[in-house]
PDB file of C-alpha atoms in Angstrom:
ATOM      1  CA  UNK A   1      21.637  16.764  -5.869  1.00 56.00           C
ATOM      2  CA  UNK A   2      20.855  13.179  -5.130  1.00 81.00           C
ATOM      3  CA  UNK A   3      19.156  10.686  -7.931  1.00 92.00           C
ATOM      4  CA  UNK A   4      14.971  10.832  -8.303  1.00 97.00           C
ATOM      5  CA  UNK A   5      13.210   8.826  -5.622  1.00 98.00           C
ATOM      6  CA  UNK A   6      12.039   6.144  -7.884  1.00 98.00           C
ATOM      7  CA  UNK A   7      15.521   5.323  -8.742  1.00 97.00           C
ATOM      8  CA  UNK A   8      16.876   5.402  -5.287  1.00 97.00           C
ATOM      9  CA  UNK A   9      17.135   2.268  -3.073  1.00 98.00           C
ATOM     10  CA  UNK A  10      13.073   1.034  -2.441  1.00 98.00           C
ATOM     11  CA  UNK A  11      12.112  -1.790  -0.058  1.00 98.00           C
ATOM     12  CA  UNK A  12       9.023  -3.051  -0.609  1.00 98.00           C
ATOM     13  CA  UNK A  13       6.800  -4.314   2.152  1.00 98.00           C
ATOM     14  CA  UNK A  14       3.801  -6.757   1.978  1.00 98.00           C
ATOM     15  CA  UNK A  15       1.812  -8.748   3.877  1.00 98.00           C
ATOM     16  CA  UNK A  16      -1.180 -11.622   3.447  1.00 98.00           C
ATOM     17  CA  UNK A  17      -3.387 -11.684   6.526  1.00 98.00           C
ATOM     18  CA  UNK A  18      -6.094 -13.495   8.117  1.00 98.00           C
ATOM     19  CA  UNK A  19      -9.226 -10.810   7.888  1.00 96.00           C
ATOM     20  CA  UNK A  20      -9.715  -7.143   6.023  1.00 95.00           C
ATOM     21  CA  UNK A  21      -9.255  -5.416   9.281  1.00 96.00           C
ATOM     22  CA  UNK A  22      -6.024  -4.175  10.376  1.00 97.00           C
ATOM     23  CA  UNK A  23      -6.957  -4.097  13.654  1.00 97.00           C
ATOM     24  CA  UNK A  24      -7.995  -7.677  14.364  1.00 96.00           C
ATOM     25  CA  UNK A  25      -6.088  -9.099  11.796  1.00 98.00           C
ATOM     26  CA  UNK A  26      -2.494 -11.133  12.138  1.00 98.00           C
ATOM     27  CA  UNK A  27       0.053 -12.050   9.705  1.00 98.00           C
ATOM     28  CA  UNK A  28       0.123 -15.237   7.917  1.00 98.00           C
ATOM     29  CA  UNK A  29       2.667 -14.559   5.402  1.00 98.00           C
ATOM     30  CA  UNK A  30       5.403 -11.448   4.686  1.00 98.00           C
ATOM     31  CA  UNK A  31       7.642 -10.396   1.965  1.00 98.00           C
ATOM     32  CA  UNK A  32      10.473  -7.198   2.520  1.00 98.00           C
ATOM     33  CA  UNK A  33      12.669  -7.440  -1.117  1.00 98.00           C
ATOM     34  CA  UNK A  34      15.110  -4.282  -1.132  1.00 98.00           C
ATOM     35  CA  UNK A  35      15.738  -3.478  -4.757  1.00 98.00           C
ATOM     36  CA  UNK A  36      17.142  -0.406  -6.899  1.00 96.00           C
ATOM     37  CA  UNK A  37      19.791   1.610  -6.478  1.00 96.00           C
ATOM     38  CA  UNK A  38      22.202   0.156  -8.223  1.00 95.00           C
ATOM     39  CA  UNK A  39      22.560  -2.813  -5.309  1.00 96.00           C
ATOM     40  CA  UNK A  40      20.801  -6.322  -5.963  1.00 97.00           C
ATOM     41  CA  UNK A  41      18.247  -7.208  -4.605  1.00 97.00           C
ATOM     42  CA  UNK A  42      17.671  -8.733  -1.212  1.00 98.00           C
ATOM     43  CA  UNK A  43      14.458 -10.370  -0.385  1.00 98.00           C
ATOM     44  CA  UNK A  44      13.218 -11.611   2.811  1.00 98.00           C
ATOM     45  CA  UNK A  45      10.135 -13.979   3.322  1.00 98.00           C
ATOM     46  CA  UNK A  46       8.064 -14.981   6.366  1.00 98.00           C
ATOM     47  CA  UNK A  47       5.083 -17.949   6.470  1.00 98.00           C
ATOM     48  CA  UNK A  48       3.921 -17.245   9.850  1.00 98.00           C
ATOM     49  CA  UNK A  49       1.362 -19.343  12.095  1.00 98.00           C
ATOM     50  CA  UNK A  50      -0.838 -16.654  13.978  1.00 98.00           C
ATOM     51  CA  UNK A  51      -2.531 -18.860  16.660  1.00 96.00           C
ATOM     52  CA  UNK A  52      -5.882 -18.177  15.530  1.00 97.00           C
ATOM     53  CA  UNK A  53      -8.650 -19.719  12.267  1.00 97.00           C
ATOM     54  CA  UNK A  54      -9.184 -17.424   9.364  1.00 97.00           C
ATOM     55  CA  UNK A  55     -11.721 -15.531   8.143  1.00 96.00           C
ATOM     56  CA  UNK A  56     -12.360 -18.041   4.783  1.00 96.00           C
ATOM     57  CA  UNK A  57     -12.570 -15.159   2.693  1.00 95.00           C
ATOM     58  CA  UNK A  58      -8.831 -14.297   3.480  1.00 96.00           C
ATOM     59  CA  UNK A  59      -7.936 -17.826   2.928  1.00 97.00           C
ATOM     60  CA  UNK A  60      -9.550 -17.684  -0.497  1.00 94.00           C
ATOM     61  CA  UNK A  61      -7.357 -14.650  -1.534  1.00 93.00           C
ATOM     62  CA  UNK A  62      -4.042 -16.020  -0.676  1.00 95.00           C
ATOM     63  CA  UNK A  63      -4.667 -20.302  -0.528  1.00 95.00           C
ATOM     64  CA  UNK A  64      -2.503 -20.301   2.871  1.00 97.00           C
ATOM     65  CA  UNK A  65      -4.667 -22.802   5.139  1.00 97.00           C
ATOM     66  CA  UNK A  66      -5.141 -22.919   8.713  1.00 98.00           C
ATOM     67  CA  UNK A  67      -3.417 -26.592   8.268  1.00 98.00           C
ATOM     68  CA  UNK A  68      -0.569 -25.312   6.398  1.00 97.00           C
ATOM     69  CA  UNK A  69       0.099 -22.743   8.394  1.00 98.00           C
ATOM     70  CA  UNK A  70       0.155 -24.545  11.880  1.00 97.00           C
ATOM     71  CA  UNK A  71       2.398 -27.051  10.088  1.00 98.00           C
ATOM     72  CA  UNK A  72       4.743 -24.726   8.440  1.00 97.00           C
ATOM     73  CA  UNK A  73       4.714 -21.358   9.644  1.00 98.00           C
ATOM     74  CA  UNK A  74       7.025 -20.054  12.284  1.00 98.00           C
ATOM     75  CA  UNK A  75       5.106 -19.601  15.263  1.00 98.00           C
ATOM     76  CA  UNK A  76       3.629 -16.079  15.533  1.00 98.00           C
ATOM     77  CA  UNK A  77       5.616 -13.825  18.390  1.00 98.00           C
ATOM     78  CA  UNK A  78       9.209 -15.218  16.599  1.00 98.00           C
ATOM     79  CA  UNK A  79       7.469 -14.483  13.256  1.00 98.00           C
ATOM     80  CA  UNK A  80       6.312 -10.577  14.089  1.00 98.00           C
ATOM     81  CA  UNK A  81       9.812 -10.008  16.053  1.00 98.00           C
ATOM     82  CA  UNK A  82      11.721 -10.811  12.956  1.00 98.00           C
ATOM     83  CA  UNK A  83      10.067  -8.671  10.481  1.00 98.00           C
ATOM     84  CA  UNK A  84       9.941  -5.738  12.808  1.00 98.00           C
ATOM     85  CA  UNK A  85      13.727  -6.130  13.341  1.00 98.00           C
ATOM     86  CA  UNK A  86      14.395  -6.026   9.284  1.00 98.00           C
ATOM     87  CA  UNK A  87      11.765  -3.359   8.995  1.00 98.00           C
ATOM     88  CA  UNK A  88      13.266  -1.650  11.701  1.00 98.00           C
ATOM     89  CA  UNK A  89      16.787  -1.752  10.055  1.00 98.00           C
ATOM     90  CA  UNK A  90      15.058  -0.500   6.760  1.00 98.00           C
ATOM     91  CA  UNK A  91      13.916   2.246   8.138  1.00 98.00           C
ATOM     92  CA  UNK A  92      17.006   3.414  10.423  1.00 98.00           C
ATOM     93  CA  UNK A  93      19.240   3.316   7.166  1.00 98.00           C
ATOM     94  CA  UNK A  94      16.541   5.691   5.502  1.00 98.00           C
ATOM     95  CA  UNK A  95      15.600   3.263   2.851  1.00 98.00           C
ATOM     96  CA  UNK A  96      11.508   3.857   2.127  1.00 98.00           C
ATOM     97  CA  UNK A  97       8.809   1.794   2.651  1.00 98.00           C
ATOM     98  CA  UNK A  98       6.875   0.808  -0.228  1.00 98.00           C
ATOM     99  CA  UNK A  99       3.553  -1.026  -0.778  1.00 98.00           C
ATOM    100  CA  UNK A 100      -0.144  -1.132  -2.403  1.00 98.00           C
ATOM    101  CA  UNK A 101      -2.204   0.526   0.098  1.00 98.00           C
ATOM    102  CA  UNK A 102       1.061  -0.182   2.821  1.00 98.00           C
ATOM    103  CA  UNK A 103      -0.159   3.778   4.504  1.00 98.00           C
ATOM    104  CA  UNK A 104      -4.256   1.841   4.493  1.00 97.00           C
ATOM    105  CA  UNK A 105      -3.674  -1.437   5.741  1.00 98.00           C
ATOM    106  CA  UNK A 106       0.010  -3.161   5.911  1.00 98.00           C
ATOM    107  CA  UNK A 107       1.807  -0.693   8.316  1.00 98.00           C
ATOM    108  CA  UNK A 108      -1.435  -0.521  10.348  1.00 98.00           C
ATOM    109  CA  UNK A 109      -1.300  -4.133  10.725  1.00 98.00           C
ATOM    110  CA  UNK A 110       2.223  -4.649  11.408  1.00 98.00           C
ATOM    111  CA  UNK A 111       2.026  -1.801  14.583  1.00 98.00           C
ATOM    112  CA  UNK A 112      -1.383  -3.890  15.782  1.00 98.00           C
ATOM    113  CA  UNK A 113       1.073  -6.719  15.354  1.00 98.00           C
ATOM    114  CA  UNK A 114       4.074  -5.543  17.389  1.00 98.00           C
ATOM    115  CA  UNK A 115       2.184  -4.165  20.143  1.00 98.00           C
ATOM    116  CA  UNK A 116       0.214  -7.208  20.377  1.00 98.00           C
ATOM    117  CA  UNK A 117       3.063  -9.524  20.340  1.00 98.00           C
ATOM    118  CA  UNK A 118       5.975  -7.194  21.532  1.00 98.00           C
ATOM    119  CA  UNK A 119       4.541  -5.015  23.503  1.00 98.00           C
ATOM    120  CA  UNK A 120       5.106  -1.740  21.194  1.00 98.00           C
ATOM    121  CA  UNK A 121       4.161   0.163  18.652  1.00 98.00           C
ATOM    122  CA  UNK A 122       5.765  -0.075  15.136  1.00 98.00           C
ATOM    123  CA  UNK A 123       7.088   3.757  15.570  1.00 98.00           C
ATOM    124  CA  UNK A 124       8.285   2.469  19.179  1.00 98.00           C
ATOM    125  CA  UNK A 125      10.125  -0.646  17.832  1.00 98.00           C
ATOM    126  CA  UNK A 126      11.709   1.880  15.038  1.00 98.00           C
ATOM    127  CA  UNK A 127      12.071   4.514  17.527  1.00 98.00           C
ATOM    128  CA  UNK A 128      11.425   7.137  15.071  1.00 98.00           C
ATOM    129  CA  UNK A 129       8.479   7.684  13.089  1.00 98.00           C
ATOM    130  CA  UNK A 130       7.410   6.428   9.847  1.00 98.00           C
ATOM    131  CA  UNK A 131       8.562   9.291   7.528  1.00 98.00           C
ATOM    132  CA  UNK A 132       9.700   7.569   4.446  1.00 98.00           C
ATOM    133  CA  UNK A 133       6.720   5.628   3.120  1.00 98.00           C
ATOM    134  CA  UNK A 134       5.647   5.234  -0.783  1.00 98.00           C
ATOM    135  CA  UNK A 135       2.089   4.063  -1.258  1.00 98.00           C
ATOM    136  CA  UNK A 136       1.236   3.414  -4.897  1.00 98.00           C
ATOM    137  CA  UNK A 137      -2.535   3.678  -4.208  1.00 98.00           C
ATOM    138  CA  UNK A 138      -2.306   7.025  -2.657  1.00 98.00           C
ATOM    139  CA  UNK A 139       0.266   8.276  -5.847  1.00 98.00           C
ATOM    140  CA  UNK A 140      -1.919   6.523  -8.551  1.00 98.00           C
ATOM    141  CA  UNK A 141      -5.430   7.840  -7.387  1.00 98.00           C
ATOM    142  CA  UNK A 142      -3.264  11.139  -7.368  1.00 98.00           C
ATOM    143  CA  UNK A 143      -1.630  10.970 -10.352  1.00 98.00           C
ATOM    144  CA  UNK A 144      -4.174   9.563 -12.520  1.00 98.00           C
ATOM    145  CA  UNK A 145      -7.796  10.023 -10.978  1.00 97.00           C
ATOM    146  CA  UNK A 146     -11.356   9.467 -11.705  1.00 95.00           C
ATOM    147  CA  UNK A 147     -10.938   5.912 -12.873  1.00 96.00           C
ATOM    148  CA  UNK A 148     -13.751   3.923 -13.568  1.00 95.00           C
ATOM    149  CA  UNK A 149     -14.246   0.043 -11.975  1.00 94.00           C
ATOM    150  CA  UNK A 150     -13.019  -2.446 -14.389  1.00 95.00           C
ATOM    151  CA  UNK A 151     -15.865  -4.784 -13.716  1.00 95.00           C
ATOM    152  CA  UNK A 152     -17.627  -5.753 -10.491  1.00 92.00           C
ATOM    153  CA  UNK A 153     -14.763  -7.745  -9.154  1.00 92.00           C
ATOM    154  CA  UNK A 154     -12.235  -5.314  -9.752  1.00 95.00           C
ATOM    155  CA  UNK A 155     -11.758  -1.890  -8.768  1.00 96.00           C
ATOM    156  CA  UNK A 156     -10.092   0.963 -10.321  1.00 97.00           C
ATOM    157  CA  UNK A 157      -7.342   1.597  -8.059  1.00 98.00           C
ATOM    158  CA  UNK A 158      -6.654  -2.691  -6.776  1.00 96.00           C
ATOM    159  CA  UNK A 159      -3.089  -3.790  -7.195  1.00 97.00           C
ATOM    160  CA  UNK A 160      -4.194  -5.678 -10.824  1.00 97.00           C
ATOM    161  CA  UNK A 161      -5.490  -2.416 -12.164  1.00 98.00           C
ATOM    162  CA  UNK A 162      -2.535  -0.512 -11.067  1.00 98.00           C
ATOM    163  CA  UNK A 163      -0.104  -2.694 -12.207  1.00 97.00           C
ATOM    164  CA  UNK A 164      -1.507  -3.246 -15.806  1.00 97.00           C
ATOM    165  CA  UNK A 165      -2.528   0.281 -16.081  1.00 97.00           C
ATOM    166  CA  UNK A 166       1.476   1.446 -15.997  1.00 98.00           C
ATOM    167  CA  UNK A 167       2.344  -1.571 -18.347  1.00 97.00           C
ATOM    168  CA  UNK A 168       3.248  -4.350 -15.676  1.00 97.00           C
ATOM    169  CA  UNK A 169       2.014  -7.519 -16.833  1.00 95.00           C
ATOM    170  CA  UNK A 170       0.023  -9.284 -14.073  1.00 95.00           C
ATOM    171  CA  UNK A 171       0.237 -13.362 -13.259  1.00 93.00           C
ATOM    172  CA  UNK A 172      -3.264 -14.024 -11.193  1.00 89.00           C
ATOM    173  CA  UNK A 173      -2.023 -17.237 -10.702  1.00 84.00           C
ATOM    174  CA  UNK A 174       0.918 -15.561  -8.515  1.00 86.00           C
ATOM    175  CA  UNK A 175      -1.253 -12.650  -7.331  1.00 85.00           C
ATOM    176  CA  UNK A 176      -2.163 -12.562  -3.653  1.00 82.00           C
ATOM    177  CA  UNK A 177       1.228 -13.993  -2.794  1.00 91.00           C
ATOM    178  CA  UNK A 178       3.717 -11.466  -0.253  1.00 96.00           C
ATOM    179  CA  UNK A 179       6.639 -11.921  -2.308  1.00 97.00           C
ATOM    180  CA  UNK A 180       4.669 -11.011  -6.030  1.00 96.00           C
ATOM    181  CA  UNK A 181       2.414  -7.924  -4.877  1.00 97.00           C
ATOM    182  CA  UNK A 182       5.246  -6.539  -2.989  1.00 98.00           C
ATOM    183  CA  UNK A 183       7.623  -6.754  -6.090  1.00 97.00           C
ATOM    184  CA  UNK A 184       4.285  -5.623  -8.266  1.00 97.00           C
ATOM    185  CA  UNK A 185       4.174  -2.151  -5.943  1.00 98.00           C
ATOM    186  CA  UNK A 186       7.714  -0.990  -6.421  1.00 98.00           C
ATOM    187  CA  UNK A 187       7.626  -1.863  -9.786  1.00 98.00           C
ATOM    188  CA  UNK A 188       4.799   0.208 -10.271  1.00 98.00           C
ATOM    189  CA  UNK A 189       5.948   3.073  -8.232  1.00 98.00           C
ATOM    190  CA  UNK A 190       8.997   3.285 -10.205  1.00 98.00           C
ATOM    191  CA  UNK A 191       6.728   3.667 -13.332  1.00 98.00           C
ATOM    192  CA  UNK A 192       4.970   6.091 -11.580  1.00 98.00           C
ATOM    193  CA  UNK A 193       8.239   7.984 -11.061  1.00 98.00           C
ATOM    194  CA  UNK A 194       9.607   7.823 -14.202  1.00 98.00           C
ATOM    195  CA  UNK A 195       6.402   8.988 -16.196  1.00 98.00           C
ATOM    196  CA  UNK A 196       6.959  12.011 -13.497  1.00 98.00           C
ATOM    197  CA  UNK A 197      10.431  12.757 -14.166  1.00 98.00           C
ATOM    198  CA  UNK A 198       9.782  12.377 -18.230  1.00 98.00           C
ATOM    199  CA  UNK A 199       8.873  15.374 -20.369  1.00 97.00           C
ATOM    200  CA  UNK A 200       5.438  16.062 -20.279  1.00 96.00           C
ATOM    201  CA  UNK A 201       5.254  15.511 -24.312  1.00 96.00           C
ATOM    202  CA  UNK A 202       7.183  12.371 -24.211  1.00 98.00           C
ATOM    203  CA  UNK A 203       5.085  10.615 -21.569  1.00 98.00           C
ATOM    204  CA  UNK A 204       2.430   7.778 -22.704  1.00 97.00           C
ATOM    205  CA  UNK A 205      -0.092   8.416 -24.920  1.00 97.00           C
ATOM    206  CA  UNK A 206      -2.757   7.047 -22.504  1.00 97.00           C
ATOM    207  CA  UNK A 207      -1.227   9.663 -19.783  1.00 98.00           C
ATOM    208  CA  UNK A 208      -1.674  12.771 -22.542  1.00 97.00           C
ATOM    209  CA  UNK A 209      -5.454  11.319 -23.001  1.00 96.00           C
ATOM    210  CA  UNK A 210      -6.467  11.398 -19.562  1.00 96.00           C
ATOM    211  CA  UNK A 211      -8.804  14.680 -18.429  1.00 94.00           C
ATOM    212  CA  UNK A 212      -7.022  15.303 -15.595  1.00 95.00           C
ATOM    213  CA  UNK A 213      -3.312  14.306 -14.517  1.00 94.00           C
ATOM    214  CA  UNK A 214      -1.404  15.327 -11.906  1.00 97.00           C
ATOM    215  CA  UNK A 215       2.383  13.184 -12.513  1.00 98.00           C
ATOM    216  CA  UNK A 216       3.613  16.034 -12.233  1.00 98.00           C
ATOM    217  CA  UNK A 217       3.188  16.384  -8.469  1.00 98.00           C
ATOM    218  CA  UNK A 218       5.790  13.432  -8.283  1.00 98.00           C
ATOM    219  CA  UNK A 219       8.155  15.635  -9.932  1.00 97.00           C
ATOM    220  CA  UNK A 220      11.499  16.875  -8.075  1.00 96.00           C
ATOM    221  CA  UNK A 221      10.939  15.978  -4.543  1.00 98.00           C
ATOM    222  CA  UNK A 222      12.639  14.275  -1.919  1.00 97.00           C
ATOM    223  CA  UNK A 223      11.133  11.095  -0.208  1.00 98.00           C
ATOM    224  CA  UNK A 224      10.451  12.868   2.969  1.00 98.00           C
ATOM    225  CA  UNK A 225       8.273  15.486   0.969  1.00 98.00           C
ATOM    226  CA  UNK A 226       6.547  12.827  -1.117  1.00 98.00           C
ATOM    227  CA  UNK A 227       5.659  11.057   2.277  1.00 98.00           C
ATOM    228  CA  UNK A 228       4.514  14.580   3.237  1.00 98.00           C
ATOM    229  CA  UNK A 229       2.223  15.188   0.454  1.00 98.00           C
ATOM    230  CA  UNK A 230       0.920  11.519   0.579  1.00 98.00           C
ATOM    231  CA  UNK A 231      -0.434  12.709   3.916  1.00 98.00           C
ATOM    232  CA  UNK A 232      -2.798  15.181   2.304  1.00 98.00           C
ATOM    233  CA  UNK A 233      -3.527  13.306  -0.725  1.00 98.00           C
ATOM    234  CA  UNK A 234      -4.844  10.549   1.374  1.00 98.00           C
ATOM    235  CA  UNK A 235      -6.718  12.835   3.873  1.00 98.00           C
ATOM    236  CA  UNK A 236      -8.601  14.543   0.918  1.00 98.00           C
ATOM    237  CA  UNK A 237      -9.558  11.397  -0.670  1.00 97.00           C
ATOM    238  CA  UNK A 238     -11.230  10.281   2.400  1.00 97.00           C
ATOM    239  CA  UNK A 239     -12.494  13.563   2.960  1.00 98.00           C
ATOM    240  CA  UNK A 240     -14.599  13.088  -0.664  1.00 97.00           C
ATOM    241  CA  UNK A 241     -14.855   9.230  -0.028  1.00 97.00           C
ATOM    242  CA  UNK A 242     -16.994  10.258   3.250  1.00 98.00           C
ATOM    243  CA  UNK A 243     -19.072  13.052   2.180  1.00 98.00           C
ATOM    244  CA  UNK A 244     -20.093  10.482  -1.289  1.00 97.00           C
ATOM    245  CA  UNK A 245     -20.998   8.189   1.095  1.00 98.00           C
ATOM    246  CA  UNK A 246     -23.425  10.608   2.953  1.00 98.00           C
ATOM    247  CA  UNK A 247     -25.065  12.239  -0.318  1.00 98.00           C
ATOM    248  CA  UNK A 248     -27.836   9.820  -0.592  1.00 97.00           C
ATOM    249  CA  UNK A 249     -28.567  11.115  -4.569  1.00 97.00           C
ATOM    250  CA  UNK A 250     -24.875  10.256  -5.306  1.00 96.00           C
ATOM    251  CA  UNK A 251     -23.777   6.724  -2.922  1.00 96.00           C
ATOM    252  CA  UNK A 252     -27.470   5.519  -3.543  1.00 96.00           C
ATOM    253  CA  UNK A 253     -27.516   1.685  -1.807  1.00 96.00           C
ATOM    254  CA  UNK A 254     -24.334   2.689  -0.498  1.00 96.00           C
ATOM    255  CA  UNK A 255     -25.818   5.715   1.391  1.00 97.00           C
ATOM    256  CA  UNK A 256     -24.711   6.244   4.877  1.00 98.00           C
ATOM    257  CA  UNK A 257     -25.440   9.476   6.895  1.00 97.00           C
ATOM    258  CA  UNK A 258     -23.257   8.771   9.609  1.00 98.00           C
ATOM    259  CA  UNK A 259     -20.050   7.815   7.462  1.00 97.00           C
ATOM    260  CA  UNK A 260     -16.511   8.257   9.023  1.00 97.00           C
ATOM    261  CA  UNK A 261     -14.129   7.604   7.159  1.00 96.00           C
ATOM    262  CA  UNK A 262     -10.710   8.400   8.525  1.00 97.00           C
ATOM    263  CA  UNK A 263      -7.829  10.105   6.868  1.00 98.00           C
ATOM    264  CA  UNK A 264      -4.968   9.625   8.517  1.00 98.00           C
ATOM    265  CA  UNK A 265      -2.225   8.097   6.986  1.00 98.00           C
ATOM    266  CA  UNK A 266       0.404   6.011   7.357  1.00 98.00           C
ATOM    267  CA  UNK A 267      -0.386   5.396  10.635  1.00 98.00           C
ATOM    268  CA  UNK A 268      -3.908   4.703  12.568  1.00 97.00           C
ATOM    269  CA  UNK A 269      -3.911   5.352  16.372  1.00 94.00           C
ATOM    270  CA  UNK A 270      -5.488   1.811  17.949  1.00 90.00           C
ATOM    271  CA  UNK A 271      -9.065   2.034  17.893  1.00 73.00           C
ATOM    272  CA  UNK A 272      -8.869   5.376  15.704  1.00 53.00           C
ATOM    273  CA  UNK A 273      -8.357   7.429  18.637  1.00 51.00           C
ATOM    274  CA  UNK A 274      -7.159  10.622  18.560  1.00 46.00           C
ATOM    275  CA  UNK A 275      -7.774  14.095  16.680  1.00 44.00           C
TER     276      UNK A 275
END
């Protein structure tokens, strides 16, 4: 029987980007490190110029500067064909994808990416589909749900609260950066994993406290089945996520009749076509 998933070899994937939607967005900067497994790690980095001014909010996050980037970044079509050719080896030697919200937004806008600058789809480039992917948002509002907002500016489910909330001590003066959140993720899915994989007695006391937790759905699977379930986890939390925002008692200045929120995950089609 081959060794738990969160010991097996991870890569993570992350990317910094120039707005919050994965459709319009493009790439400024890109980290792929390849850890576990009992290999060293490898890491890969990209500072990309994508053509295009910022949103300023994005610039905000991650400091990267229109000027910096047309001065340093590789220009964007080389950029996008690079990473898709190391993702693309990733994902032909079976290695999973791994990320903070990578099923949300990161693989959605690498494939917006490739077909814009390559003329494919990610799944097209790989010529296979995505069928190995570990999203640490999607196991830790499994695992451990129902948690409250930290304060106004940060969320119950962010990268920060994630990280800290399995023990991972969390530099905000490094946050934001490709290379950090992307190491961040698979370090937290590999707590994740082993809190799974540990007797339920002998796991944290803060996991015994919680009302409800579910670690144990992590438990003895395969990657391929973890992706699997992912699929519905994420579907039912937008499921819920939609139908909050359309109870008027409950989403109150949030309230939205008409919300759509769509569940499909890891992939979007382009303009949320589709069933």
């Amino acid at each position: 029987m081959s060794a738990p998933w969160h010991v097996q070899r991870m890569a993570a994937l992350d990317f910094e980007s120039s707005d919050k939607d994965a459709d319009t967005a493009r790439i400024v900067s890109c980290a792929l490190i390849l850890v576990g497994g009992g290999l060293t790690t490898d890491m890969s980095a990209w500072t990309v110029n994508p053509g295009i001014a910022q949103e300023p909010g994005a610039i905000a996050v991650h400091g990267l500067t229109d000027e910096y980037l047309a001065e340093h970044g590789t220009p964007a079509e080389q950029a996008i064909g690079e990473i898709a050719k190391s993702v693309t080896e990733v994902v032909a030697a079976g290695i999973p994808l791994v990320g903070h919200n990578i099923g949300g937004y990161d693989l959605n806008l690498l494939d917006r990416e490739c077909r814009r600058h390559l003329g494919d789809s990610l799944e097209g480039i790989c010529r296979q589909p995505l069928a190995r992917v570990i999203d640490t948002m999607v196991l830790d509002r499994q695992c451990a749900p129902f948690r409250k907002r930290i304060s106004e500016t940060q969320g119950p489910y962010q990268m920060r609260t994630t990280a800290e909330t399995y023990g991972l001590k969390w530099d905000e003066n490094q946050a934001h950066g490709a290379a950090y959140d992307a190491l961040m993720s698979v370090r937290a899915a590999y707590k994740m994993g082993a809190i799974a994989h540990t007797p339920y007695r002998e796991r944290p006391e803060w996991v015994l406290a919680l009302r409800t937790n579910r670690f144990n759905s992590l438990r003895d699977v395969t990657v391929e089945e973890l992706h699997e379930r992912q699929i519905g986890w994420y579907r039912e939390d937008a499921a819920n996520y939609q139908a909050w925002l359309r109870n008027e008692k409950k989403a109150k200045e949030k309230y939205d009749p008409d919300a759509v929120i769509d569940g499909r995950w890891p992939l979007r089609p382009v303009g949320g076509d589709g069933p």
